[in-house]
PDB file of C-alpha atoms and ligand atoms in Angstrom:
ATOM      1  CA  MET O   1      18.828  27.705 -11.087  1.00 39.00           C
ATOM      2  CA  ALA O   2      17.298  24.262 -11.323  1.00 44.00           C
ATOM      3  CA  VAL O   3      15.481  23.216  -8.208  1.00 46.00           C
ATOM      4  CA  GLU O   4      15.570  19.510  -7.633  1.00 55.00           C
ATOM      5  CA  ARG O   5      12.315  18.124  -6.263  1.00 61.00           C
ATOM      6  CA  THR O   6      12.490  16.123  -3.131  1.00 70.00           C
ATOM      7  CA  PHE O   7       9.989  13.512  -2.031  1.00 75.00           C
ATOM      8  CA  ARG O   8       8.914  12.082   1.260  1.00 75.00           C
ATOM      9  CA  ASN O   9      10.008  15.201   3.187  1.00 76.00           C
ATOM     10  CA  TYR O  10       8.249  14.954   6.565  1.00 76.00           C
ATOM     11  CA  ASP O  11       9.937  17.887   8.207  1.00 67.00           C
ATOM     12  CA  ALA O  12       7.592  20.028  10.246  1.00 57.00           C
ATOM     13  CA  ALA O  13       7.799  23.138   8.112  1.00 58.00           C
ATOM     14  CA  ASP O  14       6.900  21.329   4.891  1.00 63.00           C
ATOM     15  CA  VAL O  15       4.246  18.876   5.910  1.00 70.00           C
ATOM     16  CA  SER O  16       0.692  19.808   6.824  1.00 82.00           C
ATOM     17  CA  LYS O  17      -0.473  18.959  10.353  1.00 87.00           C
ATOM     18  CA  ALA O  18      -2.849  16.466   8.847  1.00 88.00           C
ATOM     19  CA  VAL O  19      -0.003  14.207   7.733  1.00 91.00           C
ATOM     20  CA  LYS O  20       1.595  14.138  11.176  1.00 94.00           C
ATOM     21  CA  GLU O  21      -1.768  13.691  12.863  1.00 95.00           C
ATOM     22  CA  HIS O  22      -2.434  10.782  10.462  1.00 96.00           C
ATOM     23  CA  TYR O  23       0.752   8.997  11.628  1.00 97.00           C
ATOM     24  CA  ARG O  24       0.077   9.700  15.289  1.00 97.00           C
ATOM     25  CA  LYS O  25      -3.330   8.013  15.052  1.00 98.00           C
ATOM     26  CA  MET O  26      -1.953   5.164  12.918  1.00 98.00           C
ATOM     27  CA  ARG O  27       0.792   4.397  15.472  1.00 98.00           C
ATOM     28  CA  GLN O  28      -1.585   4.660  18.352  1.00 98.00           C
ATOM     29  CA  ASN O  29      -4.416   2.406  16.918  1.00 98.00           C
ATOM     30  CA  GLN O  30      -2.655  -0.250  14.729  1.00 98.00           C
ATOM     31  CA  THR O  31      -2.276  -3.073  17.215  1.00 98.00           C
ATOM     32  CA  VAL O  32      -2.315  -6.928  16.851  1.00 98.00           C
ATOM     33  CA  ASP O  33      -5.980  -6.874  17.969  1.00 98.00           C
ATOM     34  CA  TYR O  34      -6.975  -4.150  15.495  1.00 98.00           C
ATOM     35  CA  VAL O  35      -5.269  -5.802  12.559  1.00 98.00           C
ATOM     36  CA  ARG O  36      -6.951  -9.104  13.267  1.00 98.00           C
ATOM     37  CA  ARG O  37     -10.386  -7.338  13.565  1.00 98.00           C
ATOM     38  CA  MET O  38      -9.724  -5.677  10.169  1.00 98.00           C
ATOM     39  CA  HIS O  39      -8.949  -9.037   8.555  1.00 98.00           C
ATOM     40  CA  GLN O  40     -12.287 -10.342   9.852  1.00 98.00           C
ATOM     41  CA  LYS O  41     -14.093  -7.300   8.573  1.00 97.00           C
ATOM     42  CA  TYR O  42     -12.545  -6.870   5.168  1.00 98.00           C
ATOM     43  CA  LEU O  43     -11.309 -10.203   3.918  1.00 98.00           C
ATOM     44  CA  THR O  44     -14.882 -11.513   3.059  1.00 98.00           C
ATOM     45  CA  PHE O  45     -14.490 -11.302  -0.728  1.00 98.00           C
ATOM     46  CA  SER O  46     -18.247 -10.763  -0.927  1.00 98.00           C
ATOM     47  CA  LYS O  47     -18.613  -7.496  -2.861  1.00 98.00           C
ATOM     48  CA  PRO O  48     -18.330  -7.825  -6.684  1.00 98.00           C
ATOM     49  CA  MET O  49     -16.921  -4.720  -8.520  1.00 98.00           C
ATOM     50  CA  HIS O  50     -15.104  -4.361 -11.760  1.00 97.00           C
ATOM     51  CA  LEU O  51     -11.549  -3.058 -11.961  1.00 97.00           C
ATOM     52  CA  TRP O  52     -12.604   0.067 -13.852  1.00 96.00           C
ATOM     53  CA  GLU O  53     -15.342   0.910 -11.449  1.00 96.00           C
ATOM     54  CA  ALA O  54     -12.861   0.622  -8.604  1.00 97.00           C
ATOM     55  CA  MET O  55     -10.548   2.980 -10.526  1.00 96.00           C
ATOM     56  CA  GLU O  56     -13.377   5.490 -10.814  1.00 94.00           C
ATOM     57  CA  HIS O  57     -13.945   5.349  -7.047  1.00 95.00           C
ATOM     58  CA  LEU O  58     -10.306   6.451  -6.526  1.00 92.00           C
ATOM     59  CA  ASN O  59     -11.223   9.626  -8.447  1.00 89.00           C
ATOM     60  CA  ALA O  60     -12.919  10.705  -5.253  1.00 87.00           C
ATOM     61  CA  LEU O  61     -10.117   9.882  -2.819  1.00 89.00           C
ATOM     62  CA  VAL O  62      -7.027  12.031  -1.947  1.00 85.00           C
ATOM     63  CA  ASP O  63      -4.511  10.170   0.182  1.00 85.00           C
ATOM     64  CA  VAL O  64      -3.991  12.321   3.377  1.00 84.00           C
ATOM     65  CA  SER O  65      -0.684  10.577   4.287  1.00 83.00           C
ATOM     66  CA  ASP O  66       1.073  11.574   1.101  1.00 80.00           C
ATOM     67  CA  PRO O  67       3.137  14.889   1.453  1.00 74.00           C
ATOM     68  CA  ASP O  68       3.966  14.870  -2.253  1.00 75.00           C
ATOM     69  CA  LEU O  69       0.637  14.771  -3.977  1.00 73.00           C
ATOM     70  CA  ASP O  70      -2.782  16.294  -3.491  1.00 77.00           C
ATOM     71  CA  LEU O  71      -4.511  14.939  -6.636  1.00 85.00           C
ATOM     72  CA  PRO O  72      -7.170  12.185  -6.637  1.00 88.00           C
ATOM     73  CA  ASN O  73      -5.489   8.885  -6.138  1.00 90.00           C
ATOM     74  CA  VAL O  74      -6.399   7.508  -9.603  1.00 93.00           C
ATOM     75  CA  GLN O  75      -4.027  10.137 -11.052  1.00 93.00           C
ATOM     76  CA  HIS O  76      -1.155   8.693  -9.057  1.00 93.00           C
ATOM     77  CA  LEU O  77      -1.998   5.222 -10.400  1.00 96.00           C
ATOM     78  CA  ILE O  78      -2.015   6.395 -13.953  1.00 95.00           C
ATOM     79  CA  GLN O  79       1.179   8.429 -13.508  1.00 94.00           C
ATOM     80  CA  SER O  80       2.941   5.357 -12.093  1.00 96.00           C
ATOM     81  CA  ALA O  81       1.684   3.040 -14.950  1.00 97.00           C
ATOM     82  CA  GLU O  82       2.617   5.546 -17.669  1.00 96.00           C
ATOM     83  CA  ALA O  83       6.146   5.942 -16.309  1.00 96.00           C
ATOM     84  CA  ILE O  84       6.587   2.139 -16.223  1.00 97.00           C
ATOM     85  CA  ARG O  85       5.226   1.954 -19.737  1.00 97.00           C
ATOM     86  CA  ALA O  86       7.525   4.770 -20.982  1.00 96.00           C
ATOM     87  CA  ASP O  87      10.508   2.791 -19.725  1.00 97.00           C
ATOM     88  CA  LYS O  88       9.270  -0.165 -21.761  1.00 98.00           C
ATOM     89  CA  ARG O  89       9.000  -2.464 -18.761  1.00 98.00           C
ATOM     90  CA  PRO O  90       6.814  -5.648 -19.059  1.00 98.00           C
ATOM     91  CA  ASP O  91       3.066  -5.309 -19.495  1.00 98.00           C
ATOM     92  CA  TRP O  92       2.287  -7.030 -16.147  1.00 98.00           C
ATOM     93  CA  MET O  93       4.385  -4.442 -14.350  1.00 98.00           C
ATOM     94  CA  GLN O  94       2.595  -1.558 -16.157  1.00 98.00           C
ATOM     95  CA  LEU O  95      -0.685  -3.116 -14.936  1.00 98.00           C
ATOM     96  CA  THR O  96       0.791  -3.433 -11.416  1.00 98.00           C
ATOM     97  CA  GLY O  97       1.517   0.308 -11.479  1.00 98.00           C
ATOM     98  CA  LEU O  98      -1.984   1.039 -12.555  1.00 98.00           C
ATOM     99  CA  ILE O  99      -3.653  -1.002  -9.735  1.00 98.00           C
ATOM    100  CA  HIS O 100      -1.144  -1.006  -6.884  1.00 98.00           C
ATOM    101  CA  ASP O 101      -3.161   1.341  -4.652  1.00 97.00           C
ATOM    102  CA  LEU O 102      -6.623   0.142  -5.578  1.00 97.00           C
ATOM    103  CA  GLY O 103      -7.007  -1.415  -2.147  1.00 98.00           C
ATOM    104  CA  LYS O 104      -7.996   2.093  -1.029  1.00 97.00           C
ATOM    105  CA  VAL O 105     -11.494   1.338  -2.354  1.00 97.00           C
ATOM    106  CA  MET O 106     -11.898   0.035   1.136  1.00 97.00           C
ATOM    107  CA  TYR O 107     -13.131   3.578   1.993  1.00 96.00           C
ATOM    108  CA  LEU O 108     -16.419   2.680   0.255  1.00 97.00           C
ATOM    109  CA  TRP O 109     -17.190   0.280   3.066  1.00 96.00           C
ATOM    110  CA  GLY O 110     -15.093   2.000   5.718  1.00 96.00           C
ATOM    111  CA  SER O 111     -15.826   3.853   8.933  1.00 97.00           C
ATOM    112  CA  ASP O 112     -14.235   6.737  10.862  1.00 97.00           C
ATOM    113  CA  ASP O 113     -13.765   4.370  13.918  1.00 97.00           C
ATOM    114  CA  ASP O 114     -11.650   1.920  11.908  1.00 97.00           C
ATOM    115  CA  GLY O 115      -9.587   4.640  10.178  1.00 98.00           C
ATOM    116  CA  THR O 116     -10.892   3.406   6.866  1.00 97.00           C
ATOM    117  CA  SER O 117     -12.930   6.392   5.687  1.00 96.00           C
ATOM    118  CA  GLN O 118     -12.494   9.512   3.596  1.00 93.00           C
ATOM    119  CA  ASP O 119     -11.973  11.466   6.743  1.00 93.00           C
ATOM    120  CA  GLU O 120     -10.032   9.010   8.837  1.00 96.00           C
ATOM    121  CA  GLN O 121      -7.446   7.108   6.747  1.00 96.00           C
ATOM    122  CA  TRP O 122      -5.023   5.709   9.411  1.00 97.00           C
ATOM    123  CA  GLY O 123      -6.261   2.155   8.671  1.00 98.00           C
ATOM    124  CA  MET O 124      -5.918   2.424   4.958  1.00 97.00           C
ATOM    125  CA  VAL O 125      -2.875   4.500   3.909  1.00 96.00           C
ATOM    126  CA  GLY O 126       0.628   5.447   5.006  1.00 96.00           C
ATOM    127  CA  ASP O 127       3.790   3.517   5.704  1.00 97.00           C
ATOM    128  CA  VAL O 128       3.121   0.243   7.420  1.00 98.00           C
ATOM    129  CA  PHE O 129       5.097  -1.610  10.130  1.00 98.00           C
ATOM    130  CA  VAL O 130       4.936  -5.069  11.696  1.00 98.00           C
ATOM    131  CA  VAL O 131       2.510  -5.524  14.542  1.00 98.00           C
ATOM    132  CA  GLY O 132       3.332  -7.975  17.370  1.00 98.00           C
ATOM    133  CA  CYS O 133       7.002  -6.922  17.759  1.00 98.00           C
ATOM    134  CA  ALA O 134       8.915  -3.773  18.749  1.00 98.00           C
ATOM    135  CA  LEU O 135       8.513  -0.727  16.575  1.00 98.00           C
ATOM    136  CA  PRO O 136      11.793   0.345  15.012  1.00 98.00           C
ATOM    137  CA  LYS O 137      13.207   3.885  14.935  1.00 98.00           C
ATOM    138  CA  THR O 138      13.027   3.775  11.141  1.00 98.00           C
ATOM    139  CA  CYS O 139       9.247   4.422  11.280  1.00 98.00           C
ATOM    140  CA  VAL O 140       8.313   7.915  10.112  1.00 96.00           C
ATOM    141  CA  TYR O 141       7.818  10.035  13.297  1.00 96.00           C
ATOM    142  CA  PRO O 142       9.389   7.430  15.589  1.00 98.00           C
ATOM    143  CA  GLU O 143       8.431   9.669  18.581  1.00 97.00           C
ATOM    144  CA  PHE O 144       4.917   8.234  18.185  1.00 98.00           C
ATOM    145  CA  ASN O 145       6.101   4.646  18.686  1.00 98.00           C
ATOM    146  CA  SER O 146       5.632   4.639  22.397  1.00 98.00           C
ATOM    147  CA  LEU O 147       1.952   5.606  21.944  1.00 98.00           C
ATOM    148  CA  ASN O 148       1.202   2.047  20.622  1.00 98.00           C
ATOM    149  CA  PRO O 149      -0.413   0.063  23.445  1.00 98.00           C
ATOM    150  CA  ASP O 150       1.281  -3.160  22.248  1.00 98.00           C
ATOM    151  CA  MET O 151       4.609  -1.542  23.181  1.00 98.00           C
ATOM    152  CA  ALA O 152       3.550  -1.990  26.804  1.00 98.00           C
ATOM    153  CA  ASP O 153       2.806  -5.672  26.316  1.00 98.00           C
ATOM    154  CA  ASP O 154       5.671  -8.093  26.935  1.00 98.00           C
ATOM    155  CA  ARG O 155       4.282 -10.515  24.298  1.00 98.00           C
ATOM    156  CA  TYR O 156       4.795  -7.843  21.614  1.00 98.00           C
ATOM    157  CA  ASN O 157       7.488  -5.404  22.528  1.00 98.00           C
ATOM    158  CA  SER O 158      10.731  -7.292  21.975  1.00 98.00           C
ATOM    159  CA  PRO O 159      12.580  -7.374  18.648  1.00 98.00           C
ATOM    160  CA  ASN O 160      11.091 -10.753  17.686  1.00 98.00           C
ATOM    161  CA  GLY O 161       7.831 -10.274  19.625  1.00 98.00           C
ATOM    162  CA  MET O 162       5.312 -12.965  18.756  1.00 98.00           C
ATOM    163  CA  TYR O 163       7.478 -14.318  15.805  1.00 98.00           C
ATOM    164  CA  GLU O 164      10.213 -16.858  15.315  1.00 98.00           C
ATOM    165  CA  ALA O 165      13.535 -15.355  14.309  1.00 98.00           C
ATOM    166  CA  GLY O 166      14.011 -15.716  10.549  1.00 98.00           C
ATOM    167  CA  CYS O 167      10.355 -16.668   9.863  1.00 98.00           C
ATOM    168  CA  GLY O 168      10.269 -14.626   6.698  1.00 98.00           C
ATOM    169  CA  LEU O 169       8.316 -11.684   5.441  1.00 98.00           C
ATOM    170  CA  ASP O 170       5.195 -13.637   4.385  1.00 98.00           C
ATOM    171  CA  ASN O 171       4.691 -14.789   7.980  1.00 98.00           C
ATOM    172  CA  LEU O 172       4.569 -11.281   9.480  1.00 98.00           C
ATOM    173  CA  GLU O 173       1.398  -9.384  10.255  1.00 98.00           C
ATOM    174  CA  LEU O 174       1.618  -5.918   9.000  1.00 98.00           C
ATOM    175  CA  ALA O 175      -0.332  -2.780   9.979  1.00 98.00           C
ATOM    176  CA  TRP O 176      -3.713  -2.975   8.149  1.00 98.00           C
ATOM    177  CA  GLY O 177      -3.927  -0.967   5.000  1.00 98.00           C
ATOM    178  CA  HIS O 178      -4.540  -0.929   1.187  1.00 98.00           C
ATOM    179  CA  ASP O 179      -1.499  -3.069   0.350  1.00 98.00           C
ATOM    180  CA  GLU O 180      -2.583  -6.171   2.314  1.00 98.00           C
ATOM    181  CA  TYR O 181      -6.239  -5.677   1.246  1.00 98.00           C
ATOM    182  CA  LEU O 182      -5.595  -5.630  -2.479  1.00 98.00           C
ATOM    183  CA  TYR O 183      -3.019  -8.552  -2.123  1.00 98.00           C
ATOM    184  CA  GLN O 184      -5.582 -10.667  -0.424  1.00 98.00           C
ATOM    185  CA  VAL O 185      -8.379  -9.732  -2.828  1.00 98.00           C
ATOM    186  CA  LEU O 186      -6.277 -10.577  -5.874  1.00 98.00           C
ATOM    187  CA  SER O 187      -4.953 -13.816  -4.167  1.00 98.00           C
ATOM    188  CA  ASN O 188      -8.571 -14.883  -3.964  1.00 98.00           C
ATOM    189  CA  HIS O 189      -9.419 -13.781  -7.511  1.00 98.00           C
ATOM    190  CA  LYS O 190      -9.664 -16.986  -9.583  1.00 97.00           C
ATOM    191  CA  THR O 191      -8.611 -15.507 -12.872  1.00 98.00           C
ATOM    192  CA  ASN O 192      -5.549 -13.733 -11.603  1.00 98.00           C
ATOM    193  CA  SER O 193      -2.391 -14.695 -13.423  1.00 98.00           C
ATOM    194  CA  LEU O 194      -0.105 -11.848 -12.335  1.00 98.00           C
ATOM    195  CA  PRO O 195       3.432 -13.086 -11.608  1.00 98.00           C
ATOM    196  CA  GLU O 196       4.815 -13.456  -8.115  1.00 98.00           C
ATOM    197  CA  GLU O 197       6.857 -10.231  -8.496  1.00 98.00           C
ATOM    198  CA  ALA O 198       3.661  -8.261  -9.104  1.00 98.00           C
ATOM    199  CA  MET O 199       1.972  -9.648  -6.073  1.00 98.00           C
ATOM    200  CA  VAL O 200       4.971  -8.790  -3.866  1.00 98.00           C
ATOM    201  CA  MET O 201       5.039  -5.196  -5.277  1.00 98.00           C
ATOM    202  CA  ILE O 202       1.355  -4.852  -4.341  1.00 98.00           C
ATOM    203  CA  ARG O 203       1.722  -6.391  -0.826  1.00 98.00           C
ATOM    204  CA  TYR O 204       4.893  -4.628   0.420  1.00 98.00           C
ATOM    205  CA  HIS O 205       5.205  -1.316  -1.343  1.00 97.00           C
ATOM    206  CA  SER O 206       4.199   0.707   1.794  1.00 97.00           C
ATOM    207  CA  PHE O 207       6.537  -1.233   4.108  1.00 98.00           C
ATOM    208  CA  TYR O 208       9.166   1.536   4.268  1.00 97.00           C
ATOM    209  CA  PRO O 209      10.800   0.576   7.606  1.00 98.00           C
ATOM    210  CA  TRP O 210      11.858  -2.732   5.925  1.00 98.00           C
ATOM    211  CA  HIS O 211      12.393  -1.772   2.246  1.00 97.00           C
ATOM    212  CA  SER O 212      13.997   1.659   2.892  1.00 97.00           C
ATOM    213  CA  GLY O 213      14.807   1.642   6.580  1.00 98.00           C
ATOM    214  CA  GLY O 214      16.571  -1.679   6.663  1.00 97.00           C
ATOM    215  CA  SER O 215      14.789  -2.779   9.879  1.00 98.00           C
ATOM    216  CA  TYR O 216      13.445  -6.297  10.861  1.00 98.00           C
ATOM    217  CA  THR O 217      16.495  -8.156   9.651  1.00 98.00           C
ATOM    218  CA  GLN O 218      16.032 -10.573  12.596  1.00 98.00           C
ATOM    219  CA  LEU O 219      12.779 -11.723  11.189  1.00 98.00           C
ATOM    220  CA  LEU O 220      13.777 -12.025   7.499  1.00 98.00           C
ATOM    221  CA  ALA O 221      14.408 -15.316   5.639  1.00 97.00           C
ATOM    222  CA  PRO O 222      17.129 -15.640   2.940  1.00 95.00           C
ATOM    223  CA  GLU O 223      14.487 -15.730   0.141  1.00 90.00           C
ATOM    224  CA  ASP O 224      13.258 -12.249   1.129  1.00 95.00           C
ATOM    225  CA  ARG O 225      16.167 -10.557  -0.623  1.00 94.00           C
ATOM    226  CA  HIS O 226      14.416 -11.167  -3.931  1.00 96.00           C
ATOM    227  CA  TYR O 227      11.440  -9.341  -2.560  1.00 97.00           C
ATOM    228  CA  LEU O 228      13.680  -6.377  -1.708  1.00 97.00           C
ATOM    229  CA  GLU O 229      15.019  -6.177  -5.266  1.00 97.00           C
ATOM    230  CA  TRP O 230      11.533  -6.194  -6.701  1.00 98.00           C
ATOM    231  CA  ILE O 231      10.257  -3.605  -4.300  1.00 97.00           C
ATOM    232  CA  LYS O 232      13.164  -1.214  -4.952  1.00 97.00           C
ATOM    233  CA  ASP O 233      12.590  -1.567  -8.669  1.00 97.00           C
ATOM    234  CA  PHE O 234       8.883  -0.752  -8.348  1.00 97.00           C
ATOM    235  CA  ASN O 235       9.264   1.965  -5.729  1.00 96.00           C
ATOM    236  CA  GLN O 236      11.042   4.331  -8.104  1.00 95.00           C
ATOM    237  CA  TYR O 237       7.752   4.424 -10.169  1.00 96.00           C
ATOM    238  CA  ASP O 238       5.540   4.718  -7.001  1.00 93.00           C
ATOM    239  CA  LEU O 239       7.542   7.616  -5.569  1.00 87.00           C
ATOM    240  CA  TYR O 240       9.406   9.601  -8.269  1.00 79.00           C
ATOM    241  CA  THR O 241       6.622   9.881 -10.846  1.00 80.00           C
ATOM    242  CA  LYS O 242       4.409  12.141  -8.690  1.00 78.00           C
ATOM    243  CA  SER O 243       3.547  15.299 -10.641  1.00 80.00           C
ATOM    244  CA  ASN O 244       0.754  17.560 -11.507  1.00 83.00           C
ATOM    245  CA  ALA O 245       0.123  15.769 -14.855  1.00 83.00           C
ATOM    246  CA  VAL O 246      -3.576  14.981 -15.133  1.00 89.00           C
ATOM    247  CA  TYR O 247      -5.002  12.148 -17.169  1.00 91.00           C
ATOM    248  CA  GLU O 248      -8.500  11.150 -18.240  1.00 91.00           C
ATOM    249  CA  LEU O 249      -9.189   7.584 -17.147  1.00 90.00           C
ATOM    250  CA  ASP O 250     -11.157   7.023 -20.372  1.00 91.00           C
ATOM    251  CA  GLU O 251      -8.266   7.951 -22.518  1.00 92.00           C
ATOM    252  CA  ILE O 252      -5.787   5.476 -21.003  1.00 95.00           C
ATOM    253  CA  LYS O 253      -8.319   2.567 -20.836  1.00 95.00           C
ATOM    254  CA  ASP O 254      -7.882   1.521 -24.486  1.00 95.00           C
ATOM    255  CA  TYR O 255      -4.231   0.752 -23.836  1.00 97.00           C
ATOM    256  CA  TYR O 256      -4.533  -0.857 -20.405  1.00 98.00           C
ATOM    257  CA  ARG O 257      -7.809  -2.854 -20.783  1.00 97.00           C
ATOM    258  CA  PRO O 258      -6.306  -5.718 -22.811  1.00 98.00           C
ATOM    259  CA  ILE O 259      -3.450  -6.062 -20.302  1.00 98.00           C
ATOM    260  CA  ALA O 260      -5.910  -6.097 -17.375  1.00 98.00           C
ATOM    261  CA  ASP O 261      -8.045  -8.746 -19.214  1.00 98.00           C
ATOM    262  CA  LYS O 262      -4.953 -10.814 -19.894  1.00 98.00           C
ATOM    263  CA  TYR O 263      -3.822 -10.958 -16.229  1.00 98.00           C
ATOM    264  CA  LEU O 264      -7.097 -10.558 -14.320  1.00 98.00           C
ATOM    265  CA  GLY O 265      -9.832 -11.730 -16.677  1.00 98.00           C
ATOM    266  CA  ASN O 266     -12.761  -9.425 -17.525  1.00 94.00           C
ATOM    267  CA  GLY O 267     -15.226 -10.483 -14.857  1.00 96.00           C
ATOM    268  CA  PRO O 268     -15.824  -8.693 -11.439  1.00 98.00           C
ATOM    269  CA  ILE O 269     -13.309  -8.794  -8.670  1.00 98.00           C
ATOM    270  CA  TYR O 270     -14.711  -9.782  -5.270  1.00 98.00           C
ATOM    271  CA  TRP O 271     -13.742  -7.215  -2.652  1.00 98.00           C
TER     272      TRP O 271
HETATM  273 FE1  FE2 F   1       0.315   2.457  -1.977  1.00 90.88          FE
HETATM  274 FE1  FE2 F   2       1.304   4.351  -4.733  1.00 90.88          FE
END
């Protein structure tokens, strides 16, 4: 009998305590204040490092929030890229698959207190949500929503919270993590010529309560529906390509290096 593999199963029996604990801490600590502090701390663009060196560093990181994979994160990046390549999708999308989680290099400069270290990852990985407005029930483990201190603050605990209705996705502040970090780093990178679709895939792929839960409609602008199409397209490669296939980074470099040079240049990226 063929057993179909399921993904993103967070039911108690299947998921390690660590995943649930990760989400409890994330919900408890990711507040408006915290997110703004992390922007101050991380968006300095002062640390030069080449793309391939950043990839090497993800060889040492396993994402604790992922119930589907316990391989080093660089393997997930290569699996995603290779699946996009196998489907003969455009070169920029293959590169996007290869780099989309690279913001996790944050752990190199991270700390346990901020949730940005190897041991404490709640400020770095996992599904994100909007800070500054009510947390929706579509968050994974919604029972943790009430632990967030902002939910006791009248400025932040209504459906619109601190936002104008219909302000659009790009005007929302999301929980801090690897998506926003890489998006900001690449936005600041002078030789970046990735198309808008790629930048959206990088910035919003972890925003599950929106792209899969259908929440936050009151804050969206009409243009955001393109974003949703792009994210859904990308998400199949982020989610359904997880396997135990193991690649050598050096073996895939020959193929991806010219694509990376084409869209990002070959100089260092400032993290
Ligand atoms: Fe990710
Ligand atoms: Fe990913």
